[in-house]
Coordinates of C-alpha atoms in Angstrom, one line a residue:
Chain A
X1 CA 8.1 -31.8 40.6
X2 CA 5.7 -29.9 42.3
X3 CA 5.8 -26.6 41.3
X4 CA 5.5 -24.4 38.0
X5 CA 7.3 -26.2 35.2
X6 CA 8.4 -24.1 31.7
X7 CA 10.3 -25.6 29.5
X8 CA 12.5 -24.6 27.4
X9 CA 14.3 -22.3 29.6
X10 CA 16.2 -20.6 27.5
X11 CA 15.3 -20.0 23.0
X12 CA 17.4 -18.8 20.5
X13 CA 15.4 -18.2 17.1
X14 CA 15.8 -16.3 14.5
X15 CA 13.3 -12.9 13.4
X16 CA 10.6 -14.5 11.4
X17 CA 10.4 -17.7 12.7
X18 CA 7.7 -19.2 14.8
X19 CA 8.1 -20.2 18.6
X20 CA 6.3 -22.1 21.0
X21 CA 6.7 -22.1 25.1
X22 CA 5.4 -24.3 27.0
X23 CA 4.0 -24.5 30.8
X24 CA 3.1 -26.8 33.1
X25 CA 0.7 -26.0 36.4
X26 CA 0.6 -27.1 39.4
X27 CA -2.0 -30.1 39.5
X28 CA -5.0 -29.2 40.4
X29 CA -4.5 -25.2 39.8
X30 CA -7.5 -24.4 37.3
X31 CA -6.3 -20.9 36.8
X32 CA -3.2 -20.3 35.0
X33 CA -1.5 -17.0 34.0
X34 CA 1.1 -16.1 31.4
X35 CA 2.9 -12.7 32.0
X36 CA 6.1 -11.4 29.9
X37 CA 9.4 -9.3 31.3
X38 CA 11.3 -7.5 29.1
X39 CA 15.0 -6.8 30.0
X40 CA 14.7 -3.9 32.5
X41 CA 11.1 -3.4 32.8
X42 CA 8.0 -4.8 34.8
X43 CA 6.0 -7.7 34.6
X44 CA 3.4 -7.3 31.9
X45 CA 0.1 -9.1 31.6
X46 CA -0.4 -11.7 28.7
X47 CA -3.4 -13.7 29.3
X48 CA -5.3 -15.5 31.8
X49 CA -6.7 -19.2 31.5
X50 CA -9.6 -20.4 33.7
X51 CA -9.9 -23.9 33.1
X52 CA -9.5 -24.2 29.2
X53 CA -10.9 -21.2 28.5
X54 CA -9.0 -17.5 28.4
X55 CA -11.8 -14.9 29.9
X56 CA -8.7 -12.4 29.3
X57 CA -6.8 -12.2 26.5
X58 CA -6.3 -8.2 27.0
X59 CA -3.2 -8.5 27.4
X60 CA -1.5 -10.0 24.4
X61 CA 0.4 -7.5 22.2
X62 CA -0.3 -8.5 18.4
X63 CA -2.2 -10.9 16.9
X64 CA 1.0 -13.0 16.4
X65 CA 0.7 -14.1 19.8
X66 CA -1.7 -16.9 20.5
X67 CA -2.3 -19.5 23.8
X68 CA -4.1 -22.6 24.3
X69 CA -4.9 -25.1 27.0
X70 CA -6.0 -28.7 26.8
X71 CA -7.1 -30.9 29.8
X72 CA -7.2 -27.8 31.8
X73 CA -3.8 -28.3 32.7
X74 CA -0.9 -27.9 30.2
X75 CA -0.6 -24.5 28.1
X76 CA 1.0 -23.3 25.2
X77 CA 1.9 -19.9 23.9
X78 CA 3.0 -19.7 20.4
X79 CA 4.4 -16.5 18.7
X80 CA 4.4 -16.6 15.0
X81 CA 6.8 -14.4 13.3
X82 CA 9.0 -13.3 16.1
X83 CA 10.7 -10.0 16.6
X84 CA 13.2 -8.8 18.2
X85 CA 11.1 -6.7 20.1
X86 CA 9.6 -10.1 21.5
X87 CA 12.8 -10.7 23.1
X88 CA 11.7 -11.4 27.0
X89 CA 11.5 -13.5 29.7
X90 CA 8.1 -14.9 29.6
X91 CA 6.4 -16.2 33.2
X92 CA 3.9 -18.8 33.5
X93 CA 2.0 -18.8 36.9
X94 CA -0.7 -21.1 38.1
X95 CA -3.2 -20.6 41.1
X96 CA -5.9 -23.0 42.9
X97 CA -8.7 -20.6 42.3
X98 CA -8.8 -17.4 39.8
X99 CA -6.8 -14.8 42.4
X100 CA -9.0 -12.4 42.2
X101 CA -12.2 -14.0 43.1
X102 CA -10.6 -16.3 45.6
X103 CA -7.5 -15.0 47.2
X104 CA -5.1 -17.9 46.2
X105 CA -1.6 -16.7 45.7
X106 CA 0.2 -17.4 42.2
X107 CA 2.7 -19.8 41.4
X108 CA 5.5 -18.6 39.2
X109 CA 7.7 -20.9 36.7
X110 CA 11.3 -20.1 36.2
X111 CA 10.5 -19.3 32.7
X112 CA 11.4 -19.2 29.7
X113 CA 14.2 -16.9 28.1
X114 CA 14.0 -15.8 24.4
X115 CA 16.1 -14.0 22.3
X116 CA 15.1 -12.8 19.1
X117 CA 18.7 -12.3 16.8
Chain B
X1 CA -6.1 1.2 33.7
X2 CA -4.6 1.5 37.1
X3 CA -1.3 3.3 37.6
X4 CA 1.1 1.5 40.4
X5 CA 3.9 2.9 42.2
X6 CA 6.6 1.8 44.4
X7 CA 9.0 4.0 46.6
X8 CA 11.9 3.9 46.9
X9 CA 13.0 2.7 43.7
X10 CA 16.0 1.1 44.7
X11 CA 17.3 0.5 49.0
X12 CA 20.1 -0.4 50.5
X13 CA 20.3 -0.7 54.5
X14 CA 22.1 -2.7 57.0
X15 CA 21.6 -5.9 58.4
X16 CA 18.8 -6.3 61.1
X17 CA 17.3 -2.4 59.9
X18 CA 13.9 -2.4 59.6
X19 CA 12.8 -2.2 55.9
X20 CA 9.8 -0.6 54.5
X21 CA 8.7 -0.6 50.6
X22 CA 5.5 0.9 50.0
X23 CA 3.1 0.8 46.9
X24 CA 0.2 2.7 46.0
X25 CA -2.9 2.5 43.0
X26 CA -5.1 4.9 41.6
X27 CA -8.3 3.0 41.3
X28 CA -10.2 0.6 43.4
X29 CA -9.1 -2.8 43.3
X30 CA -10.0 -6.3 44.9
X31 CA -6.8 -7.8 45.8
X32 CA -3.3 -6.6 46.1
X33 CA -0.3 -9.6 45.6
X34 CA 3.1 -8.9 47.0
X35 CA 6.4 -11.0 45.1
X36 CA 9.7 -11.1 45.4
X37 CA 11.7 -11.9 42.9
X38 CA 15.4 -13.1 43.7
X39 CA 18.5 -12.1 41.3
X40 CA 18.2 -15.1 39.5
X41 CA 15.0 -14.0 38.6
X42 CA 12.7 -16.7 40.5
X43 CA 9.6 -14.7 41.7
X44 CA 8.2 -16.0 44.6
X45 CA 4.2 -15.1 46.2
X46 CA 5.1 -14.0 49.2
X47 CA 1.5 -11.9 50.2
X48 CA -2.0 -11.7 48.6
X49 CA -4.5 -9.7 50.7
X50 CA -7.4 -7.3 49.8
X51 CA -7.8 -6.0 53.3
X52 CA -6.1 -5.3 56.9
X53 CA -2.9 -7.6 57.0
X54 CA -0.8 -10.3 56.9
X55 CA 2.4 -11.7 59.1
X56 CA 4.5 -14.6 57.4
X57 CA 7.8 -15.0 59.8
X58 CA 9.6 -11.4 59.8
X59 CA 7.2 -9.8 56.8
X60 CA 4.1 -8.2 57.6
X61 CA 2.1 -6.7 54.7
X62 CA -0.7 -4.4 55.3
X63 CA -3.3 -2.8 52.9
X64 CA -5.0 0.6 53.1
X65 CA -8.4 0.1 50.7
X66 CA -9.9 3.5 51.3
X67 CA -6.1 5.3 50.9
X68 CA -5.4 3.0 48.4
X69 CA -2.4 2.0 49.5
X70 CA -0.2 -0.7 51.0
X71 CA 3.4 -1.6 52.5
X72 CA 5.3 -4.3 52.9
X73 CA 7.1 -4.5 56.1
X74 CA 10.7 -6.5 56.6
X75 CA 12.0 -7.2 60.7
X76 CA 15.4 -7.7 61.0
X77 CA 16.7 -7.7 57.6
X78 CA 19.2 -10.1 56.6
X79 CA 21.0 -10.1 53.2
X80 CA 19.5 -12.9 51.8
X81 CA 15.9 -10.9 51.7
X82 CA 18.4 -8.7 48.7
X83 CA 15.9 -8.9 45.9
X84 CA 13.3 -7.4 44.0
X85 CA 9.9 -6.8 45.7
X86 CA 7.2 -6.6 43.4
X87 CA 3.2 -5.0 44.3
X88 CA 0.6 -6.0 41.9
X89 CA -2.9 -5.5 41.7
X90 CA -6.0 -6.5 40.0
X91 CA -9.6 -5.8 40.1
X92 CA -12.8 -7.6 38.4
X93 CA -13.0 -7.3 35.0
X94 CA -8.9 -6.6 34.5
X95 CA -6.1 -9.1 35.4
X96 CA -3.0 -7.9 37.5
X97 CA -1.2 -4.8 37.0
X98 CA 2.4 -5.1 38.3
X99 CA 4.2 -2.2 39.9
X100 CA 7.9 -1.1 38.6
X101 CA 9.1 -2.6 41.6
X102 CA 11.6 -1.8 44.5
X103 CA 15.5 -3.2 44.2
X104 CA 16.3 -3.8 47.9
X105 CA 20.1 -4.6 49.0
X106 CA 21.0 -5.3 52.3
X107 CA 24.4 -5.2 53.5
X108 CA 26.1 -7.6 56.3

């Protein structure tokens, strides 16, 4: 397809294990964004991938949350250790350009849903 | 950090009412990105600008750099604009910073 692709949509995993969410960009974008929403509140900032490199990782809440990017297309974020407090939906967007420097709108993924039990 | 805010909070109005939802920043920024995010919880780009404004079909977004500052602007509503609209904003040096946002209904 031609949008934002997440997969899986929707994780069930119990506290303490390890979970890994996965996005796909739109070809081409070189900037790709991963923001989190828990139930009821905003969107949150996670981290920020230019290429295969993260200029911003200000955003991630522990050290049990790690992202990566290979090819400068695909990313990962892995949570080790889950808690319940981790329970979110978590966004993946992509944009042509790094927004900020460039303009280019973001384009969001239908995420992915996790529940921590 | 910068501090967003949206009013109102939540809106209902009638079909083909003009619709207003405004947001406002505390510190300087270089570009402001408008979203809406439908109940299913799609979010959709729908304005980025970082200065005057913007017209897309009945939406008009327009930015206010010096009052910090902007609204997003909705002709003729029709119930299937009911959604979420989201302001964030970001500067160099810190990614986006999302707003709260502003639940908007409209009624047929």
């Amino acid at each position: 397809g031609a949008g934002v692709s997440q997969s899986p949509s929707n994780k069930v995993t119990e506290k303490g294990k390890d979970v890994e969410l996965r996005c796909d960009p739109i070809s081409g974008h070189t900037a790709l964004y991963w923001y989190r929403q828990s139930l009821g509140q905003g969107l949150e900032f996670l981290i920020y991938f230019q290429g295969n490199s993260a200029p911003d990782k200000s955003g991630l809440p522990s050290d049990r949350f790690s992202a990566e990017r290979t090819g400068g297309s695909v990313s990962t974020l892995t949570i080790q250790r889950t808690q319940q407090e981790d329970s979110a939906v978590y966004l993946c967007a992509s944009s042509l350009g790094d927004s900020l420097y460039s303009n280019q709108p973001q384009h969001f993924g239908d995420g992915t849903r996790l529940s921590i039990l | 950090k910068n501090e967003v805010e949206q009013s109102p909070q939540n809106l209902t109005a009638q079909e083909g009412e003009f619709i207003t939802i405004n947001c406002s920043y505390s510190v300087g920024i270089s570009a402001l990105h408008w979203l809406q995010q439908h109940p299913g919880g799609g979010i959709v780009s729908l304005f980025m600008l970082s200065s005057g404004k913007k017209k897309h079909g009945r939406l008009i977004a327009t930015i206010n750099i010096q009052e910090k500052h902007s609204s997003l602007h909705i002709t003729a509503s029709h119930p299937r604009d009911s959604a979420v609209y989201i302001c964030a904003v970001g500067s160099y040096g810190q990614n986006f910073v999302f707003g709260p946002g502003t639940r908007l209904s409209v009624l047929p």
